[in-house]
């Protein structure tokens, strides 16, 4: 694929907070530790340490989770985590059906690419890419579907609780059996697994094992024991609630919007089929649904003996990640990166290293048909992000034989009314108001005439306007950015080297929006695969 880039600001897709961050503006610097460039990375690497007992626990858990899996490079990376000169770079994501939108793949590719870049620049250290499975998330409606070739495919089940523990039931197996286009590795992952988290580990491992990607499911007692002091402090002192609220005020004072809002308790109580928010009323701890209650003494015992029952919410999950991983950097989407800014003071309070924050690479694939339409219509890349109405009007005006804005007529009428206004002043000063009002009425009439002229011109350019609409639908299906809607299989099935082409073009330290142009050989391969 051929690569070109755009300044993210040109796309109109990103918040001012995110744009100011990637431009390294002073207004954001109070909300993070260091800006992600190679010089700052080098200094952080040389000064970073991580407790050896935590490393041992992490490696033990990973070895257990990878029991029965092949992959020499992954297993070697797991063992490296026992060494004091090894650090991780991490991304996280939900357990979407068949990976969900294509940006899931982009996140992982960006993370692996960063580990490789750091390894090249710092040969005395070792860097392991990690994918953090959001196995404890309970928002099933966000992950139970994927969009492919203009159709939404969905898994329906009445299971509840942490989605990672959802059983691969007959409903999902039936759906997979009906999807003839699925590659075998997806079919195997789902049909030969008991739970959703097992299936996700299998297909992600298949796609990225050769790059050494380590997949972690942090829903483990041994790991949560490391986090128990923070769990206890949050339940009894509500520290994070106060700190994040203060940070939210600072962000708002700086002119930025906030995304996440803390609670007095930022943990859920979790057991099979349930993940319920914890609350405290008059010294009694409860689940929000009222099914469980604990005294303060009972809660202290529960944290000590069964820390796996406590599941962090969006405020505490980043903190948990940095407690159990020797992590240098987190890569996420623009919304993820932005909400980490709300947490800096929480990290400071608990004396936990705050990682480098990097946006994953953003990408849009331009197929050959899209490129041909663009060339025919004279569209430049940055115009792809304009609303369809703006594109249509701009195209019609540019290609019209007549002046659709009626500039000459407007100028003539303006001169006429200026002359009338000058005459009116000599007769009666109050007449000037009547002349100005008449001028405004005539301007509105000209606006109406100009609209009719433009619509008439649009009818003459029906084919071109339809092509503009087609381009927008292909790149923004159902009004959503391609990478946030379309499953990567739309590109992968016709080009098995698609993921490698991402590695060839992505640069995790280049924050520009990437446009990937399909070339002729890729199109030929895709068409051959569909015959």
Coordinates of C-alpha atoms in Angstrom, one line a residue:
X1 CA 0.0 0.0 0.0
X2 CA 1.0 3.6 -0.6
X3 CA 1.1 5.9 2.4
X4 CA 0.3 9.5 2.8
X5 CA -0.6 11.5 5.9
X6 CA -2.8 14.4 7.0
X7 CA -2.5 16.6 10.0
X8 CA -5.2 15.3 12.4
X9 CA -6.6 18.8 12.9
X10 CA -7.6 18.8 9.2
X11 CA -10.0 15.9 9.7
X12 CA -12.3 17.6 12.2
X13 CA -12.4 14.3 14.2
X14 CA -10.4 15.1 17.3
X15 CA -10.9 17.1 20.5
X16 CA -8.9 20.2 21.2
X17 CA -7.4 18.4 24.3
X18 CA -6.1 15.6 22.1
X19 CA -4.8 18.0 19.4
X20 CA -3.1 20.2 21.9
X21 CA -1.4 17.2 23.4
X22 CA 0.1 15.8 20.2
X23 CA 1.2 19.3 19.4
X24 CA 3.0 19.3 22.8
X25 CA 1.3 22.6 23.9
X26 CA 2.1 24.0 27.3
X27 CA -1.6 24.1 28.3
X28 CA -1.7 20.3 28.6
X29 CA 1.7 19.6 30.2
X30 CA 0.4 19.7 33.8
X31 CA -1.8 16.7 33.1
X32 CA 0.9 14.1 32.2
X33 CA 4.5 13.3 33.0
X34 CA 6.6 13.3 29.8
X35 CA 5.9 13.8 26.1
X36 CA 6.6 10.7 24.1
X37 CA 9.7 11.3 22.1
X38 CA 12.8 9.1 21.8
X39 CA 14.9 11.4 24.0
X40 CA 12.4 11.3 26.9
X41 CA 12.0 7.5 26.4
X42 CA 15.7 7.0 26.8
X43 CA 15.8 8.9 30.1
X44 CA 12.8 7.1 31.5
X45 CA 14.2 3.7 30.5
X46 CA 17.5 4.4 32.2
X47 CA 15.8 5.4 35.5
X48 CA 12.9 3.0 35.6
X49 CA 12.8 0.1 38.1
X50 CA 10.2 -2.5 38.9
X51 CA 9.8 -4.8 41.9
X52 CA 11.3 -8.3 41.2
X53 CA 8.5 -10.0 43.2
X54 CA 5.9 -8.4 41.0
X55 CA 7.9 -9.6 37.9
X56 CA 7.9 -13.2 39.3
X57 CA 4.2 -13.1 39.9
X58 CA 3.5 -11.7 36.5
X59 CA 5.6 -14.3 34.7
X60 CA 4.0 -17.1 36.8
X61 CA 0.5 -15.9 35.8
X62 CA 1.4 -15.6 32.1
X63 CA 3.0 -19.0 32.0
X64 CA -0.3 -20.4 33.4
X65 CA -2.4 -18.5 30.9
X66 CA -0.3 -19.7 28.0
X67 CA -0.4 -23.4 29.0
X68 CA -1.0 -25.4 25.8
X69 CA -0.1 -22.5 23.5
X70 CA 2.8 -22.6 20.9
X71 CA 4.8 -19.6 20.0
X72 CA 8.5 -19.4 20.7
X73 CA 8.8 -15.7 20.5
X74 CA 5.9 -15.1 22.9
X75 CA 7.2 -17.6 25.4
X76 CA 10.7 -16.0 25.2
X77 CA 9.1 -12.5 25.8
X78 CA 7.3 -13.9 28.9
X79 CA 10.6 -15.1 30.3
X80 CA 12.3 -11.8 29.5
X81 CA 9.8 -10.1 31.9
X82 CA 11.7 -11.7 34.8
X83 CA 14.7 -9.6 33.9
X84 CA 15.2 -6.2 35.4
X85 CA 16.1 -4.6 32.0
X86 CA 12.8 -5.6 30.4
X87 CA 9.8 -3.3 30.1
X88 CA 6.4 -3.5 28.4
X89 CA 4.5 -1.2 26.1
X90 CA 0.8 -1.9 26.3
X91 CA -2.6 -1.4 24.7
X92 CA -6.0 -2.6 25.9
X93 CA -9.3 -3.3 24.3
X94 CA -12.6 -5.0 24.8
X95 CA -13.3 -8.6 23.6
X96 CA -15.2 -7.6 20.5
X97 CA -16.6 -10.3 18.2
X98 CA -14.1 -11.1 15.4
X99 CA -12.0 -8.1 16.7
X100 CA -14.8 -5.7 16.0
X101 CA -13.8 -2.5 14.2
X102 CA -10.5 -2.5 12.3
X103 CA -8.9 0.0 14.7
X104 CA -8.5 -2.9 17.1
X105 CA -5.8 -4.3 14.8
X106 CA -4.3 -0.8 14.4
X107 CA -3.9 -0.5 18.2
X108 CA -1.9 -3.7 18.4
X109 CA 0.2 -3.0 15.3
X110 CA 1.1 0.4 16.8
X111 CA 2.0 -1.2 20.1
X112 CA 4.3 -3.8 18.6
X113 CA 5.9 -1.2 16.3
X114 CA 6.7 1.0 19.4
X115 CA 8.3 -2.0 21.1
X116 CA 10.4 -2.7 18.0
X117 CA 11.4 1.0 17.7
X118 CA 12.5 1.2 21.3
X119 CA 14.4 -2.0 21.0
X120 CA 16.3 -0.6 18.0
X121 CA 17.1 2.7 19.8
X122 CA 18.0 1.1 23.2
X123 CA 19.8 -2.2 22.5
X124 CA 20.8 -2.7 26.2
X125 CA 17.2 -3.1 27.2
X126 CA 14.3 -5.4 26.2
X127 CA 10.8 -4.3 25.3
X128 CA 7.7 -6.6 25.2
X129 CA 4.4 -5.6 23.5
X130 CA 1.3 -6.4 25.6
X131 CA -2.4 -6.6 24.8
X132 CA -4.5 -6.2 27.9
X133 CA -7.8 -8.1 27.4
X134 CA -10.7 -6.2 29.0
X135 CA -12.1 -9.5 30.3
X136 CA -13.8 -7.9 33.3
X137 CA -15.9 -5.5 31.3
X138 CA -19.7 -6.2 31.5
X139 CA -21.0 -4.0 28.6
X140 CA -21.9 -6.9 26.3
X141 CA -23.8 -4.7 23.9
X142 CA -20.6 -2.9 23.0
X143 CA -18.8 -6.1 21.9
X144 CA -21.4 -8.5 20.7
X145 CA -21.3 -7.6 17.0
X146 CA -19.1 -6.8 14.0
X147 CA -19.7 -5.0 10.7
X148 CA -18.5 -6.6 7.5
X149 CA -19.4 -5.9 3.8
X150 CA -22.3 -3.7 4.7
X151 CA -23.9 -6.0 7.2
X152 CA -23.9 -6.2 11.0
X153 CA -23.4 -9.7 12.5
X154 CA -24.5 -10.1 16.2
X155 CA -24.3 -12.7 19.0
X156 CA -27.4 -12.8 21.1
X157 CA -27.2 -14.3 24.6
X158 CA -28.7 -13.8 28.0
X159 CA -25.5 -14.3 29.9
X160 CA -24.5 -11.5 32.3
X161 CA -21.4 -10.4 34.3
X162 CA -17.8 -10.2 33.1
X163 CA -17.8 -10.8 29.4
X164 CA -14.5 -12.7 29.4
X165 CA -16.3 -15.5 31.3
X166 CA -19.2 -15.8 28.8
X167 CA -19.5 -19.3 27.6
X168 CA -19.3 -19.9 23.8
X169 CA -22.9 -21.1 23.5
X170 CA -24.9 -22.7 20.7
X171 CA -26.1 -19.3 19.5
X172 CA -22.6 -18.1 18.8
X173 CA -21.5 -21.5 17.3
X174 CA -24.5 -21.3 15.0
X175 CA -23.6 -17.8 13.9
X176 CA -20.1 -18.8 13.1
X177 CA -21.2 -21.8 11.2
X178 CA -23.3 -19.5 9.0
X179 CA -20.4 -17.1 8.2
X180 CA -18.7 -18.8 5.3
X181 CA -16.3 -16.0 4.7
X182 CA -14.6 -16.4 8.1
X183 CA -11.0 -17.6 8.1
X184 CA -10.4 -20.9 9.8
X185 CA -8.4 -19.4 12.6
X186 CA -11.6 -17.5 13.8
X187 CA -13.7 -20.6 13.5
X188 CA -11.2 -22.7 15.4
X189 CA -10.8 -20.0 18.1
X190 CA -14.5 -19.8 18.9
X191 CA -15.6 -23.4 18.4
X192 CA -12.7 -24.9 20.3
X193 CA -12.9 -22.6 23.3
X194 CA -15.0 -22.7 26.4
X195 CA -15.1 -18.9 27.1
X196 CA -14.9 -15.7 25.2
X197 CA -11.6 -14.7 26.7
X198 CA -10.1 -18.0 25.6
X199 CA -11.3 -17.5 22.1
X200 CA -10.0 -14.0 21.9
X201 CA -6.6 -15.1 23.2
X202 CA -6.5 -17.7 20.5
X203 CA -7.3 -15.5 17.5
X204 CA -5.1 -12.6 18.6
X205 CA -2.3 -15.1 19.3
X206 CA -2.7 -16.5 15.8
X207 CA -2.4 -13.0 14.2
X208 CA 0.5 -11.7 16.3
X209 CA 2.4 -14.5 17.9
X210 CA 5.2 -14.2 15.3
X211 CA 5.7 -10.6 16.6
X212 CA 6.0 -11.7 20.2
X213 CA 2.8 -10.1 21.4
X214 CA 2.0 -11.1 25.0
X215 CA -1.7 -11.3 25.9
X216 CA -2.7 -10.8 29.5
X217 CA -5.9 -11.4 31.3
X218 CA -5.5 -9.5 34.5
X219 CA -8.6 -11.1 36.2
X220 CA -6.3 -13.2 38.4
X221 CA -6.2 -13.5 42.2
X222 CA -2.4 -13.4 42.3
X223 CA -2.3 -10.1 40.3
X224 CA -5.1 -8.5 42.3
X225 CA -3.3 -9.3 45.5
X226 CA -0.6 -6.8 44.3
X227 CA -3.4 -4.2 44.0
X228 CA -5.1 -4.9 47.4
X229 CA -3.6 -1.8 49.2
X230 CA -5.1 0.5 46.5
X231 CA -8.4 -1.4 46.6
X232 CA -8.6 -0.9 50.4
X233 CA -7.7 2.8 50.3
X234 CA -10.3 3.5 47.6
X235 CA -13.0 1.8 49.5
X236 CA -12.2 3.4 52.9
X237 CA -10.8 6.8 51.9
X238 CA -12.3 7.7 48.5
X239 CA -9.0 9.2 47.6
X240 CA -9.3 8.9 43.8
X241 CA -12.8 10.5 43.8
X242 CA -11.4 13.7 45.3
X243 CA -8.2 13.8 43.2
X244 CA -10.0 13.2 39.9
X245 CA -12.7 15.7 40.6
X246 CA -9.9 18.3 41.3
X247 CA -8.2 17.4 38.1
X248 CA -11.5 17.7 36.2
X249 CA -11.9 21.2 37.5
X250 CA -8.4 22.0 36.4
X251 CA -9.0 20.6 32.9
X252 CA -12.3 22.6 32.6
X253 CA -10.5 25.8 33.8
X254 CA -8.0 25.2 31.0
X255 CA -10.8 25.0 28.5
X256 CA -11.0 21.2 28.0
X257 CA -13.9 18.8 28.4
X258 CA -13.7 15.8 30.7
X259 CA -14.8 12.3 29.8
X260 CA -14.8 10.2 33.0
X261 CA -16.3 10.9 36.4
X262 CA -15.1 9.2 39.5
X263 CA -17.2 7.6 42.2
X264 CA -16.7 7.5 46.0
X265 CA -15.8 3.8 45.3
X266 CA -14.3 2.9 42.0
X267 CA -14.6 -0.8 42.1
X268 CA -17.2 -3.4 41.3
X269 CA -18.0 -6.6 43.2
X270 CA -17.6 -9.5 40.8
X271 CA -18.6 -13.1 40.9
X272 CA -19.9 -15.6 38.4
X273 CA -22.6 -13.9 36.2
X274 CA -22.4 -10.6 38.2
X275 CA -20.4 -7.4 38.2
X276 CA -22.1 -4.9 40.5
X277 CA -21.0 -1.5 41.6
X278 CA -19.9 -1.1 45.2
X279 CA -21.3 1.6 47.4
X280 CA -21.0 2.5 51.1
X281 CA -23.9 3.9 53.2
X282 CA -23.5 4.8 56.9
X283 CA -20.5 2.5 57.3
X284 CA -22.0 -0.5 55.5
X285 CA -20.6 -1.7 52.2
X286 CA -23.2 -2.9 49.7
X287 CA -23.6 -3.9 46.0
X288 CA -25.7 -1.4 44.2
X289 CA -28.4 -4.1 43.5
X290 CA -28.7 -4.7 47.3
X291 CA -27.8 -8.4 47.2
X292 CA -24.7 -8.1 49.3
X293 CA -23.7 -6.3 52.4
X294 CA -20.5 -6.2 54.5
X295 CA -19.4 -4.4 57.7
X296 CA -16.1 -2.5 57.6
X297 CA -14.4 -5.4 59.3
X298 CA -15.9 -7.9 56.9
X299 CA -14.8 -5.8 53.9
X300 CA -11.2 -5.7 55.2
X301 CA -11.2 -9.5 55.4
X302 CA -12.7 -9.8 51.9
X303 CA -10.1 -7.6 50.3
X304 CA -7.3 -9.6 52.0
X305 CA -8.7 -13.1 51.3
X306 CA -10.5 -12.6 48.0
X307 CA -9.1 -9.6 46.1
X308 CA -10.2 -11.3 42.8
X309 CA -13.8 -10.3 43.8
X310 CA -12.9 -6.6 43.2
X311 CA -13.0 -5.3 39.6
X312 CA -11.6 -1.8 38.8
X313 CA -13.7 0.7 36.9
X314 CA -12.4 3.1 34.3
X315 CA -10.7 5.3 37.0
X316 CA -8.8 2.4 38.6
X317 CA -8.1 0.1 35.6
X318 CA -5.1 2.2 34.3
X319 CA -3.7 2.3 37.8
X320 CA -4.1 -1.5 38.1
X321 CA -2.3 -2.0 34.8
X322 CA 0.7 0.1 35.9
X323 CA 0.9 -1.7 39.3
X324 CA 1.3 -5.2 37.8
X325 CA 3.3 -4.4 34.6
X326 CA 6.8 -3.0 34.2
X327 CA 5.2 -0.6 31.8
X328 CA 6.7 2.3 29.9
X329 CA 3.9 3.4 27.6
X330 CA 0.2 3.0 26.9
X331 CA -1.3 3.3 23.4
X332 CA -4.9 4.1 22.9
X333 CA -7.5 6.0 20.9
X334 CA -7.9 9.7 21.3
X335 CA -10.6 9.3 23.9
X336 CA -8.5 6.9 25.9
X337 CA -5.5 9.1 25.8
X338 CA -7.6 12.1 26.9
X339 CA -9.1 10.4 29.9
X340 CA -5.7 9.4 31.3
X341 CA -5.0 13.1 31.7
X342 CA -7.7 13.0 34.4
X343 CA -5.7 10.5 36.4
X344 CA -2.2 12.0 36.8
X345 CA -2.7 13.1 40.4
X346 CA -4.0 9.6 41.4
X347 CA -0.8 8.0 40.1
X348 CA 1.2 10.6 42.1
X349 CA -0.8 9.9 45.3
X350 CA 0.0 6.2 45.1
X351 CA 3.6 6.7 43.9
X352 CA 3.0 4.7 40.8
X353 CA 4.9 5.5 37.6
X354 CA 2.8 7.4 35.1
X355 CA 3.5 6.0 31.6
X356 CA 4.1 7.7 28.3
X357 CA 0.8 8.2 26.5
X358 CA 0.7 7.6 22.8
X359 CA -2.2 7.7 20.4
X360 CA -2.5 4.6 18.3
X361 CA -2.0 5.1 14.6
X362 CA -5.1 6.2 12.8
X363 CA -5.7 4.9 9.3
X364 CA -8.1 5.0 6.4
X365 CA -7.8 2.5 3.5
X366 CA -8.5 4.0 0.0
X367 CA -9.5 1.2 -2.4
X368 CA -8.8 1.5 -6.1
X369 CA -12.5 2.3 -6.9
X370 CA -12.4 5.1 -4.3
X371 CA -9.1 6.4 -5.8
X372 CA -10.5 6.3 -9.3
X373 CA -13.6 8.3 -8.2
X374 CA -11.4 10.8 -6.4
X375 CA -9.3 11.3 -9.5
X376 CA -12.3 11.7 -11.7
X377 CA -13.9 14.2 -9.4
X378 CA -10.7 16.1 -8.6
X379 CA -11.0 15.4 -4.9
X380 CA -7.9 16.0 -2.7
X381 CA -7.4 13.9 0.4
X382 CA -8.3 16.4 3.0
X383 CA -11.7 17.0 1.3
X384 CA -12.7 13.4 2.2
X385 CA -13.4 14.5 5.7
X386 CA -15.8 17.3 4.7
X387 CA -19.6 16.8 5.2
X388 CA -21.3 15.5 2.1
X389 CA -23.4 18.7 1.7
X390 CA -20.2 20.8 1.7
X391 CA -18.6 18.5 -0.9
X392 CA -21.7 18.6 -3.1
X393 CA -22.1 22.3 -3.0
X394 CA -18.4 22.9 -3.6
X395 CA -18.2 20.6 -6.5
X396 CA -21.3 22.0 -8.2
X397 CA -20.0 25.6 -7.8
X398 CA -16.6 24.7 -9.1
X399 CA -17.9 22.9 -12.2
X400 CA -20.8 25.2 -13.1
X401 CA -20.7 27.2 -16.3
X402 CA -22.5 30.1 -14.6
X403 CA -21.7 32.1 -11.4
X404 CA -24.1 30.3 -9.0
X405 CA -23.4 32.9 -6.2
X406 CA -24.7 35.7 -8.5
X407 CA -21.7 37.9 -7.6
X408 CA -22.2 40.4 -10.4
X409 CA -25.9 40.7 -9.7
X410 CA -25.3 41.2 -6.0
X411 CA -22.7 43.9 -6.8
X412 CA -25.2 45.7 -9.1
X413 CA -28.0 45.6 -6.6
X414 CA -25.6 46.8 -3.8
X415 CA -24.6 49.8 -6.0
X416 CA -28.2 50.5 -6.7
X417 CA -29.3 50.5 -3.1
X418 CA -26.2 52.6 -2.1
X419 CA -27.4 55.2 -4.6
X420 CA -30.9 55.1 -3.3
X421 CA -29.7 55.5 0.3
X422 CA -27.7 58.6 -0.7
X423 CA -30.7 60.1 -2.3
X424 CA -33.0 59.3 0.6
X425 CA -30.7 61.1 3.1
X426 CA -31.2 64.4 1.2
X427 CA -35.0 64.0 1.2
X428 CA -35.7 62.5 4.7
X429 CA -33.1 60.9 7.0
X430 CA -35.6 58.3 8.2
X431 CA -35.9 56.9 4.6
X432 CA -32.5 55.4 4.9
X433 CA -33.9 52.7 7.2
X434 CA -36.5 51.8 4.7
X435 CA -33.9 51.5 1.9
X436 CA -31.7 49.3 4.1
X437 CA -34.6 47.0 4.9
X438 CA -35.5 46.8 1.2
X439 CA -31.9 45.9 0.4
X440 CA -32.0 43.0 2.9
X441 CA -35.2 41.7 1.4
X442 CA -33.6 41.7 -2.0
X443 CA -30.5 39.9 -0.6
X444 CA -32.8 37.2 0.6
X445 CA -34.5 37.0 -2.7
X446 CA -31.1 36.6 -4.4
X447 CA -30.2 33.9 -1.9
X448 CA -33.3 32.0 -2.9
X449 CA -32.6 32.4 -6.6
X450 CA -29.0 31.3 -6.1
X451 CA -30.2 28.1 -4.3
X452 CA -32.5 27.3 -7.2
X453 CA -29.7 27.9 -9.7
X454 CA -27.4 25.6 -7.7
X455 CA -30.0 22.8 -7.4
X456 CA -30.6 23.1 -11.1
X457 CA -26.9 22.7 -11.7
X458 CA -26.9 19.7 -9.2
X459 CA -29.5 18.0 -11.5
X460 CA -27.0 18.3 -14.4
X461 CA -24.3 16.7 -12.2
X462 CA -26.3 13.8 -10.8
X463 CA -23.7 11.2 -11.6
X464 CA -20.8 13.2 -10.0
X465 CA -22.8 13.9 -6.9
X466 CA -23.8 10.2 -6.6
X467 CA -20.1 9.4 -6.8
X468 CA -19.3 11.8 -4.1
X469 CA -22.0 10.2 -2.0
X470 CA -20.5 6.7 -2.8
X471 CA -17.1 7.8 -1.6
X472 CA -18.4 9.1 1.7
X473 CA -20.4 5.9 2.3
X474 CA -17.4 3.7 1.6
X475 CA -15.1 5.7 3.9
X476 CA -17.7 6.7 6.5
X477 CA -20.1 3.7 6.6
X478 CA -23.3 4.7 8.3
X479 CA -21.7 8.1 9.0
X480 CA -18.9 6.6 11.1
X481 CA -15.2 6.7 10.3
X482 CA -14.1 3.6 8.4
X483 CA -11.7 2.3 11.1
X484 CA -14.4 2.6 13.8
X485 CA -16.9 0.6 11.9
X486 CA -15.5 -1.8 9.3
X487 CA -14.0 -5.1 10.4
X488 CA -10.4 -5.7 9.2
X489 CA -11.5 -8.8 7.2
X490 CA -12.7 -6.4 4.5
X491 CA -9.1 -5.7 3.7
X492 CA -7.5 -8.9 5.0
X493 CA -9.5 -11.5 3.0
X494 CA -8.4 -10.0 -0.3
X495 CA -4.9 -9.2 0.9
X496 CA -3.4 -11.7 3.4
X497 CA -0.4 -9.3 3.7
X498 CA -2.7 -6.5 5.0
X499 CA -1.4 -6.6 8.6
X500 CA 2.2 -6.7 7.4
X501 CA 1.5 -3.7 5.2
X502 CA 0.4 -1.9 8.4
X503 CA 3.7 -2.7 10.0
X504 CA 5.5 -1.4 6.9
X505 CA 3.7 2.0 7.1
X506 CA 2.8 2.7 10.8
X507 CA 5.1 4.8 12.9
X508 CA 4.0 5.0 16.5
X509 CA 5.8 8.3 17.1
X510 CA 4.2 9.9 14.0
X511 CA 0.8 11.2 15.2
X512 CA -0.6 12.1 11.7
X513 CA -3.6 10.5 10.2
X514 CA -2.6 7.9 7.7
X515 CA -4.2 7.3 4.3
X516 CA -3.3 3.9 2.8
X517 CA -3.9 3.6 -0.9
X518 CA -4.6 0.1 -2.3
X519 CA -2.5 -0.7 -5.3
X520 CA -3.4 -2.6 -8.4
X521 CA -1.8 -5.9 -7.4
X522 CA -3.8 -5.9 -4.2
X523 CA -7.0 -5.4 -6.1
X524 CA -6.2 -8.2 -8.5
X525 CA -5.5 -10.6 -5.6
X526 CA -8.8 -9.6 -3.9
X527 CA -10.9 -10.1 -7.0
X528 CA -9.2 -13.5 -7.6
X529 CA -10.0 -14.6 -4.1
X530 CA -13.7 -13.7 -4.6
X531 CA -14.1 -15.9 -7.7

